[in-house]
Tab-separated table of C-alpha atoms in Angstrom:
chain	number	residue	atom	x	y	z
Z	1	UNK	CA	0.000	0.000	0.000
Z	2	UNK	CA	1.295	3.450	-0.914
Z	3	UNK	CA	1.485	5.667	2.174
Z	4	UNK	CA	-0.538	8.835	1.898
Z	5	UNK	CA	1.210	12.191	2.168
Z	6	UNK	CA	1.721	13.040	5.810
Z	7	UNK	CA	-1.227	15.212	6.841
Z	8	UNK	CA	0.079	15.369	10.414
Z	9	UNK	CA	2.221	18.283	9.290
Z	10	UNK	CA	-0.926	20.386	9.494
Z	11	UNK	CA	-1.333	19.927	13.249
Z	12	UNK	CA	2.147	19.042	14.479
Z	13	UNK	CA	4.229	21.359	12.369
Z	14	UNK	CA	4.299	23.482	9.271
Z	15	UNK	CA	6.318	24.283	6.207
Z	16	UNK	CA	8.764	26.957	5.158
Z	17	UNK	CA	8.509	28.023	1.523
Z	18	UNK	CA	11.529	29.540	-0.244
Z	19	UNK	CA	10.565	30.095	-3.871
Z	20	UNK	CA	10.012	26.606	-5.271
Z	21	UNK	CA	11.139	24.824	-2.132
Z	22	UNK	CA	8.628	23.726	0.504
Z	23	UNK	CA	10.479	22.461	3.597
Z	24	UNK	CA	8.253	20.672	6.132
Z	25	UNK	CA	9.111	20.791	9.817
Z	26	UNK	CA	7.586	19.434	13.007
Z	27	UNK	CA	6.894	21.012	16.365
Z	28	UNK	CA	6.522	17.533	17.896
Z	29	UNK	CA	8.342	14.377	16.829
Z	30	UNK	CA	6.777	12.109	14.251
Z	31	UNK	CA	5.831	8.716	15.763
Z	32	UNK	CA	7.778	6.910	13.043
Z	33	UNK	CA	10.927	8.774	14.058
Z	34	UNK	CA	11.482	6.263	16.839
Z	35	UNK	CA	10.447	3.166	14.901
Z	36	UNK	CA	13.051	3.857	12.228
Z	37	UNK	CA	16.007	3.993	14.596
Z	38	UNK	CA	16.316	0.175	14.613
Z	39	UNK	CA	14.228	-1.063	11.672
Z	40	UNK	CA	13.962	-4.772	11.038
Z	41	UNK	CA	15.874	-5.850	7.928
Z	42	UNK	CA	13.610	-7.301	5.241
Z	43	UNK	CA	14.442	-8.952	1.905
Z	44	UNK	CA	15.299	-6.494	-0.833
Z	45	UNK	CA	14.784	-6.717	-4.583
Z	46	UNK	CA	16.479	-3.678	-6.087
Z	47	UNK	CA	17.060	-2.155	-9.493
Z	48	UNK	CA	20.128	0.063	-9.833
Z	49	UNK	CA	19.633	2.622	-12.613
Z	50	UNK	CA	22.695	4.410	-13.982
Z	51	UNK	CA	22.289	7.319	-16.443
Z	52	UNK	CA	25.438	7.756	-18.536
Z	53	UNK	CA	26.866	9.935	-21.279
Z	54	UNK	CA	30.380	9.391	-22.642
Z	55	UNK	CA	31.557	7.440	-19.593
Z	56	UNK	CA	33.815	5.052	-21.499
Z	57	UNK	CA	36.788	5.686	-19.221
Z	58	UNK	CA	35.030	4.598	-16.048
Z	59	UNK	CA	31.930	2.587	-16.894
Z	60	UNK	CA	33.584	-0.834	-16.667
Z	61	UNK	CA	34.971	-0.169	-13.189
Z	62	UNK	CA	31.612	1.240	-12.096
Z	63	UNK	CA	29.747	-1.859	-13.246
Z	64	UNK	CA	32.283	-4.341	-11.916
Z	65	UNK	CA	31.812	-2.737	-8.507
Z	66	UNK	CA	28.161	-3.836	-8.741
Z	67	UNK	CA	28.832	-7.451	-9.732
Z	68	UNK	CA	27.982	-8.735	-6.240
Z	69	UNK	CA	24.573	-7.073	-6.515
Z	70	UNK	CA	23.863	-8.923	-9.737
Z	71	UNK	CA	25.107	-12.163	-8.198
Z	72	UNK	CA	22.571	-11.622	-5.392
Z	73	UNK	CA	19.670	-11.309	-7.827
Z	74	UNK	CA	19.422	-7.542	-8.170
Z	75	UNK	CA	19.447	-5.872	-11.569
Z	76	UNK	CA	21.666	-3.174	-13.028
Z	77	UNK	CA	20.235	-1.000	-15.799
Z	78	UNK	CA	22.414	1.410	-17.782
Z	79	UNK	CA	20.647	4.186	-19.677
Z	80	UNK	CA	22.838	5.916	-22.235
Z	81	UNK	CA	22.040	9.418	-23.442
Z	82	UNK	CA	23.621	9.126	-26.888
Z	83	UNK	CA	27.304	8.641	-26.105
Z	84	UNK	CA	29.766	9.215	-28.934
Z	85	UNK	CA	32.358	6.884	-27.385
Z	86	UNK	CA	32.115	3.145	-26.648
Z	87	UNK	CA	30.246	3.441	-23.344
Z	88	UNK	CA	27.379	1.263	-24.579
Z	89	UNK	CA	29.622	-1.496	-25.904
Z	90	UNK	CA	31.541	-1.659	-22.627
Z	91	UNK	CA	28.368	-1.641	-20.530
Z	92	UNK	CA	26.511	-4.483	-22.264
Z	93	UNK	CA	28.400	-7.489	-20.827
Z	94	UNK	CA	28.478	-6.016	-17.322
Z	95	UNK	CA	24.822	-5.040	-16.862
Z	96	UNK	CA	21.382	-6.621	-17.172
Z	97	UNK	CA	19.875	-4.059	-19.514
Z	98	UNK	CA	21.284	-1.237	-21.632
Z	99	UNK	CA	18.968	1.389	-23.073
Z	100	UNK	CA	19.840	4.189	-25.480
Z	101	UNK	CA	17.614	7.221	-25.005
Z	102	UNK	CA	17.589	10.902	-25.839
Z	103	UNK	CA	19.948	12.842	-23.547
Z	104	UNK	CA	18.782	14.300	-20.274
Z	105	UNK	CA	19.385	12.776	-16.864
Z	106	UNK	CA	15.758	12.929	-15.706
Z	107	UNK	CA	14.520	11.378	-18.958
Z	108	UNK	CA	17.174	8.659	-18.806
Z	109	UNK	CA	16.366	7.752	-15.208
Z	110	UNK	CA	12.644	7.605	-15.945
Z	111	UNK	CA	13.340	5.378	-18.941
Z	112	UNK	CA	15.357	3.018	-16.772
Z	113	UNK	CA	12.621	2.961	-14.148
Z	114	UNK	CA	10.032	2.095	-16.800
Z	115	UNK	CA	11.645	-1.319	-17.385
Z	116	UNK	CA	12.925	-1.961	-13.859
Z	117	UNK	CA	11.586	-4.941	-11.947
Z	118	UNK	CA	12.843	-4.056	-8.474
Z	119	UNK	CA	10.665	-3.015	-5.560
Z	120	UNK	CA	13.301	-0.426	-4.653
Z	121	UNK	CA	14.864	1.815	-7.297
Z	122	UNK	CA	18.401	3.111	-6.718
Z	123	UNK	CA	19.609	5.959	-8.935
Z	124	UNK	CA	23.381	5.898	-9.121
Z	125	UNK	CA	25.772	8.170	-10.999
Z	126	UNK	CA	28.484	6.446	-13.011
Z	127	UNK	CA	31.214	8.155	-10.974
Z	128	UNK	CA	29.732	7.161	-7.609
Z	129	UNK	CA	30.491	3.968	-5.656
Z	130	UNK	CA	28.176	2.380	-3.107
Z	131	UNK	CA	29.614	1.445	0.311
Z	132	UNK	CA	30.326	-2.203	1.098
Z	133	UNK	CA	27.386	-2.443	3.504
Z	134	UNK	CA	24.896	-0.761	1.156
Z	135	UNK	CA	22.828	-3.904	0.667
Z	136	UNK	CA	22.456	-4.529	4.403
Z	137	UNK	CA	21.600	-0.869	4.984
Z	138	UNK	CA	18.947	-0.901	2.275
Z	139	UNK	CA	17.394	-4.047	3.738
Z	140	UNK	CA	16.895	-2.037	6.935
Z	141	UNK	CA	15.338	0.728	4.851
Z	142	UNK	CA	12.831	-1.800	3.470
Z	143	UNK	CA	11.883	-2.646	7.059
Z	144	UNK	CA	11.390	1.004	7.998
Z	145	UNK	CA	8.424	3.323	7.529
Z	146	UNK	CA	10.334	5.623	5.174
Z	147	UNK	CA	9.506	5.509	1.467
Z	148	UNK	CA	12.701	7.037	0.080
Z	149	UNK	CA	16.168	7.999	1.129
Z	150	UNK	CA	19.773	8.715	0.290
Z	151	UNK	CA	23.330	8.009	1.421
Z	152	UNK	CA	25.810	10.371	2.964
Z	153	UNK	CA	28.438	11.330	0.408
Z	154	UNK	CA	32.220	11.569	0.445
Z	155	UNK	CA	34.348	13.099	-2.315
Z	156	UNK	CA	37.255	11.012	-3.580
Z	157	UNK	CA	39.928	13.726	-3.441
Z	158	UNK	CA	42.322	14.085	-0.522
Z	159	UNK	CA	42.047	17.837	-0.058
Z	160	UNK	CA	40.677	18.795	3.380
Z	161	UNK	CA	38.256	21.119	1.608
Z	162	UNK	CA	36.526	18.106	0.049
Z	163	UNK	CA	35.722	16.763	3.513
Z	164	UNK	CA	34.220	20.130	4.415
Z	165	UNK	CA	32.142	20.152	1.227
Z	166	UNK	CA	30.844	16.638	1.901
Z	167	UNK	CA	30.008	17.478	5.513
Z	168	UNK	CA	28.078	20.531	4.363
Z	169	UNK	CA	26.157	18.524	1.736
Z	170	UNK	CA	25.226	15.838	4.255
Z	171	UNK	CA	24.273	18.322	6.946
Z	172	UNK	CA	22.170	20.406	4.572
Z	173	UNK	CA	20.357	17.286	3.419
Z	174	UNK	CA	19.584	16.183	6.968
Z	175	UNK	CA	18.294	19.642	7.850
Z	176	UNK	CA	16.128	20.289	4.788
Z	177	UNK	CA	15.240	16.784	3.618
Z	178	UNK	CA	16.461	17.711	0.132
Z	179	UNK	CA	18.877	15.217	-1.438
Z	180	UNK	CA	21.069	15.395	-4.533
Z	181	UNK	CA	21.951	12.830	-7.164
Z	182	UNK	CA	25.492	12.510	-5.804
Z	183	UNK	CA	23.954	10.941	-2.687
Z	184	UNK	CA	22.501	7.942	-4.580
Z	185	UNK	CA	18.773	8.475	-4.160
Z	186	UNK	CA	16.601	5.415	-3.578
Z	187	UNK	CA	12.819	5.070	-3.442
Z	188	UNK	CA	10.137	2.435	-3.165
Z	189	UNK	CA	8.798	1.595	-6.590
Z	190	UNK	CA	5.152	2.227	-5.738
Z	191	UNK	CA	5.905	5.736	-4.496
Z	192	UNK	CA	8.090	6.525	-7.521
Z	193	UNK	CA	5.095	5.681	-9.715
Z	194	UNK	CA	2.753	7.646	-7.462
Z	195	UNK	CA	4.724	10.904	-7.803
Z	196	UNK	CA	5.293	10.414	-11.536
Z	197	UNK	CA	9.050	9.899	-11.504
Z	198	UNK	CA	11.541	12.675	-12.147
Z	199	UNK	CA	10.353	15.972	-13.537
Z	200	UNK	CA	11.414	16.527	-17.165
Z	201	UNK	CA	13.797	19.393	-16.486
Z	202	UNK	CA	17.474	19.581	-17.515
Z	203	UNK	CA	18.774	20.555	-14.068
Z	204	UNK	CA	17.683	20.282	-10.424
Z	205	UNK	CA	15.627	17.167	-11.133
Z	206	UNK	CA	16.945	15.681	-7.875
Z	207	UNK	CA	15.814	18.706	-5.864
Z	208	UNK	CA	12.379	18.637	-7.482
Z	209	UNK	CA	12.119	14.893	-6.818
Z	210	UNK	CA	12.972	15.377	-3.139
Z	211	UNK	CA	10.341	18.089	-2.803
Z	212	UNK	CA	7.611	15.828	-4.133
Z	213	UNK	CA	8.649	12.936	-1.881
Z	214	UNK	CA	8.835	14.904	1.371
Z	215	UNK	CA	5.057	14.837	2.000
Z	216	UNK	CA	5.273	11.020	2.075
Z	217	UNK	CA	8.189	10.759	4.507
Z	218	UNK	CA	11.451	12.308	5.498
Z	219	UNK	CA	14.390	10.687	3.688
Z	220	UNK	CA	15.965	7.592	5.210
Z	221	UNK	CA	19.586	8.660	5.709
Z	222	UNK	CA	22.321	6.033	5.449
Z	223	UNK	CA	25.489	7.200	7.176
Z	224	UNK	CA	27.832	4.849	5.319
Z	225	UNK	CA	28.908	7.196	2.528
Z	226	UNK	CA	28.912	6.690	-1.183
Z	227	UNK	CA	32.156	7.904	-2.735
Z	228	UNK	CA	31.769	10.353	-5.609
Z	229	UNK	CA	34.617	11.224	-7.939
Z	230	UNK	CA	35.916	14.727	-7.263
Z	231	UNK	CA	36.825	15.311	-10.934
Z	232	UNK	CA	34.185	18.010	-11.384
Z	233	UNK	CA	35.574	19.952	-8.451
Z	234	UNK	CA	39.152	19.482	-9.624
Z	235	UNK	CA	38.422	20.420	-13.221
Z	236	UNK	CA	36.626	23.681	-12.529
Z	237	UNK	CA	38.126	24.517	-9.140
Z	238	UNK	CA	36.520	23.726	-5.796
Z	239	UNK	CA	35.545	27.258	-4.791
Z	240	UNK	CA	34.309	28.155	-8.251
Z	241	UNK	CA	32.183	25.003	-8.332
Z	242	UNK	CA	30.753	25.739	-4.889
Z	243	UNK	CA	29.799	29.297	-5.830
Z	244	UNK	CA	28.290	28.178	-9.140
Z	245	UNK	CA	26.162	25.512	-7.480
Z	246	UNK	CA	24.977	27.855	-4.730
Z	247	UNK	CA	24.081	30.509	-7.271
Z	248	UNK	CA	22.182	28.079	-9.509
Z	249	UNK	CA	20.354	26.508	-6.594
Z	250	UNK	CA	19.323	29.907	-5.298
Z	251	UNK	CA	18.048	30.941	-8.739
Z	252	UNK	CA	16.099	27.692	-8.985
Z	253	UNK	CA	14.557	28.273	-5.550
Z	254	UNK	CA	13.381	31.714	-6.558
Z	255	UNK	CA	11.711	30.302	-9.680
Z	256	UNK	CA	14.170	30.654	-12.580
Z	257	UNK	CA	13.712	28.262	-15.508
Z	258	UNK	CA	16.069	25.229	-15.204
Z	259	UNK	CA	16.466	25.268	-18.999
Z	260	UNK	CA	18.253	28.607	-18.645
Z	261	UNK	CA	20.311	27.522	-15.656
Z	262	UNK	CA	21.718	24.394	-17.292
Z	263	UNK	CA	23.784	26.432	-19.762
Z	264	UNK	CA	25.700	27.894	-16.811
Z	265	UNK	CA	26.192	24.493	-15.198
Z	266	UNK	CA	27.566	23.004	-18.424
Z	267	UNK	CA	29.304	25.990	-20.059
Z	268	UNK	CA	30.302	25.518	-23.674
Z	269	UNK	CA	28.049	22.499	-24.193
Z	270	UNK	CA	24.974	22.429	-26.374
Z	271	UNK	CA	21.789	22.042	-24.354
Z	272	UNK	CA	19.503	19.318	-25.640
Z	273	UNK	CA	15.840	20.140	-26.158
Z	274	UNK	CA	13.454	19.083	-23.442
Z	275	UNK	CA	12.595	15.419	-24.004
Z	276	UNK	CA	9.083	14.074	-24.040
Z	277	UNK	CA	8.046	12.867	-20.586
Z	278	UNK	CA	8.614	9.169	-20.011
Z	279	UNK	CA	5.593	7.203	-18.900
Z	280	UNK	CA	6.725	5.235	-15.874
Z	281	UNK	CA	5.443	1.677	-15.997
Z	282	UNK	CA	6.315	-1.461	-14.082
Z	283	UNK	CA	6.051	-3.690	-17.145
Z	284	UNK	CA	9.228	-4.704	-18.977
Z	285	UNK	CA	8.036	-3.918	-22.474
Z	286	UNK	CA	11.042	-2.340	-24.157
Z	287	UNK	CA	13.740	-4.572	-25.614
Z	288	UNK	CA	17.397	-3.800	-25.046
Z	289	UNK	CA	18.750	-1.391	-27.612
């Protein structure tokens, strides 16, 4: 049964709106707050969905890191956004399904979800690695009352600043309930279908997704961190990247069009037109491409 949006916010708390963002808060603790501290682990059937674009250099290592998941009966789905390198060819023997779709992370993730058979969907970036105890942690999530969640994140670089950045990202997420794609979002399949998947926008799709999930539950936070490659920070400079992301997030919160913001996030790259929304369905109807 899909849990209804939490109407207790009306009598036990409220919400703070900042532009697009609606952040719920409570004046008294939610009853499920205590039940989720030691949830009972339950069997998990998961689908890991990885959107990719020109990830030839790292896709094989990323998929080999998930081989134990496949051995345990979980599925790995790679959704390519039109790579011009050999990402697809390298991904085929190391994954269960490979789709080729029009580019756009939200569209690609929705396409992967449309053929996924798992009861829990995990959205993983190609440059992000799950912790060794991820499976056990997610089994506890299945036994909890939460309907979605995310991992803490750690950046791969050794600079002390990267630890500060990760701590800020994790703390912000715990405070606001808003998670980012670098934190490996996961969600129960029924609720993903209920909210309609990711919004068809070229940027901030993870923020929008979090907003629409918050009325159902606060995110289940797994403290064992995923490790995300720090290449983006190293390529563009850590402080410059921080300022750019803060500026873009603030503009999104105040209502600016994500289609205009994406050009600043990916300078010098052509922005693909907005794809047609993907109809999220549980049935496996599309053949591998």
